């Protein structure tokens, strides 16, 4: 994928994540994502083919980021296992509180 295409692809995914959090996964539309990404609906269909595929990729990215952050805590760990687990758990809880609609999309709606 060319650099411009990759940037547009990522911009659309970030806009989808923003819209899921703002509107909830069932209320999100291609039009609202396109507006948030400052693109047209055709661009979303070009890169993802469907709203479902885009939402799947957006949720995959949020899980990948959470996993990457958790692994970074483990890699940098110098404390005992209880302290490490507490740090990861607090990270998860803060994410749940900060992004409730993303959390709901992962656990209840998909």
Short mmCIF file of C-alpha atoms in Angstrom, two decimals:
data_model
loop_
_atom_site.label_atom_id
_atom_site.label_comp_id
_atom_site.label_asym_id
_atom_site.label_seq_id
_atom_site.Cartn_x
_atom_site.Cartn_y
_atom_site.Cartn_z
CA UNK A 1 0.00 0.00 0.00
CA UNK A 2 1.36 3.41 -0.98
CA UNK A 3 2.14 5.94 1.72
CA UNK A 4 -0.85 8.17 0.87
CA UNK A 5 -3.16 5.15 0.83
CA UNK A 6 -1.83 3.97 4.18
CA UNK A 7 -2.37 7.42 5.68
CA UNK A 8 -5.94 7.57 4.37
CA UNK A 9 -6.61 4.02 5.61
CA UNK A 10 -5.36 4.89 9.11
CA UNK A 11 -7.23 8.19 9.13
CA UNK A 12 -10.49 6.37 8.37
CA UNK A 13 -9.88 3.77 11.09
CA UNK A 14 -9.16 6.49 13.67
CA UNK A 15 -12.32 8.32 12.61
CA UNK A 16 -14.30 5.10 12.97
CA UNK A 17 -12.94 4.57 16.49
CA UNK A 18 -13.85 8.15 17.37
CA UNK A 19 -17.38 7.68 15.99
CA UNK A 20 -17.90 4.36 17.77
CA UNK A 21 -16.96 6.02 21.05
CA UNK A 22 -19.11 9.07 20.38
CA UNK A 23 -22.21 7.41 18.90
CA UNK A 24 -22.06 3.74 19.86
CA UNK A 25 -21.39 0.98 17.36
CA UNK A 26 -25.02 0.55 16.27
CA UNK A 27 -25.52 4.25 15.54
CA UNK A 28 -22.34 4.75 13.51
CA UNK A 29 -22.85 5.45 9.83
CA UNK A 30 -20.48 5.58 6.88
CA UNK A 31 -21.48 9.21 6.50
CA UNK A 32 -20.52 10.10 10.10
CA UNK A 33 -17.17 8.31 9.74
CA UNK A 34 -16.49 10.04 6.43
CA UNK A 35 -17.27 13.41 8.01
CA UNK A 36 -14.97 12.71 10.98
CA UNK A 37 -12.19 11.63 8.59
CA UNK A 38 -12.83 14.65 6.33
CA UNK A 39 -13.31 12.31 3.38
CA UNK A 40 -16.19 11.12 1.25
CA UNK A 41 -18.12 7.88 1.65
CA UNK A 42 -16.65 6.49 -1.56
CA UNK A 43 -13.18 6.54 0.02
CA UNK A 44 -14.40 4.35 2.88
CA UNK A 45 -15.92 1.87 0.46
CA UNK A 46 -12.73 1.93 -1.62
CA UNK A 47 -10.49 1.06 1.34
CA UNK A 48 -12.79 -1.25 3.29
CA UNK A 49 -15.58 -2.43 1.00
CA UNK A 50 -18.24 -2.20 3.71
CA UNK A 51 -19.06 -0.59 7.02
CA UNK A 52 -18.85 -3.97 8.76
CA UNK A 53 -15.33 -4.56 7.50
CA UNK A 54 -14.28 -1.07 8.63
CA UNK A 55 -15.78 -1.54 12.09
CA UNK A 56 -14.08 -4.93 12.37
CA UNK A 57 -10.72 -3.35 11.52
CA UNK A 58 -11.29 -0.48 13.96
CA UNK A 59 -12.07 -2.87 16.81
CA UNK A 60 -9.10 -5.03 15.85
CA UNK A 61 -6.84 -1.99 16.07
CA UNK A 62 -8.10 -1.06 19.54
CA UNK A 63 -7.43 -4.61 20.75
CA UNK A 64 -3.98 -4.60 19.16
CA UNK A 65 -3.11 -1.32 20.91
CA UNK A 66 -4.31 -2.65 24.25
CA UNK A 67 -2.26 -5.81 23.80
CA UNK A 68 0.82 -3.85 22.70
CA UNK A 69 0.56 -1.57 25.75
CA UNK A 70 0.13 -4.57 28.07
CA UNK A 71 3.18 -6.29 26.60
CA UNK A 72 5.21 -3.10 27.00
CA UNK A 73 4.41 -3.10 30.71
CA UNK A 74 5.53 -6.72 30.95
CA UNK A 75 8.72 -6.09 28.98
CA UNK A 76 9.71 -3.12 31.14
CA UNK A 77 8.75 -4.83 34.38
CA UNK A 78 11.20 -4.73 37.22
CA UNK A 79 8.63 -5.18 39.99
CA UNK A 80 7.09 -8.30 41.45
CA UNK A 81 4.27 -10.02 39.58
CA UNK A 82 1.54 -8.58 41.82
CA UNK A 83 2.64 -5.01 41.08
CA UNK A 84 2.82 -5.74 37.35
CA UNK A 85 -0.66 -7.29 37.31
CA UNK A 86 -2.02 -4.35 39.31
CA UNK A 87 -0.53 -1.91 36.80
CA UNK A 88 -2.05 -3.78 33.86
CA UNK A 89 -5.43 -4.08 35.59
CA UNK A 90 -5.46 -0.35 36.37
CA UNK A 91 -4.62 0.34 32.73
CA UNK A 92 -7.59 -1.79 31.63
CA UNK A 93 -9.95 -0.15 34.12
CA UNK A 94 -8.91 3.34 33.06
CA UNK A 95 -9.53 2.34 29.43
CA UNK A 96 -12.97 1.00 30.33
CA UNK A 97 -13.85 4.28 32.01
CA UNK A 98 -12.35 6.50 29.33
CA UNK A 99 -13.81 4.60 26.35
CA UNK A 100 -17.09 3.01 27.48
CA UNK A 101 -18.61 2.65 24.01
CA UNK A 102 -15.51 0.97 22.59
CA UNK A 103 -15.58 -1.40 25.55
CA UNK A 104 -19.26 -2.09 25.03
CA UNK A 105 -18.63 -2.75 21.34
CA UNK A 106 -16.00 -5.34 22.22
CA UNK A 107 -17.90 -7.13 24.95
CA UNK A 108 -21.57 -6.83 24.10
CA UNK A 109 -22.24 -5.81 20.54
CA UNK A 110 -19.94 -7.78 18.26
#
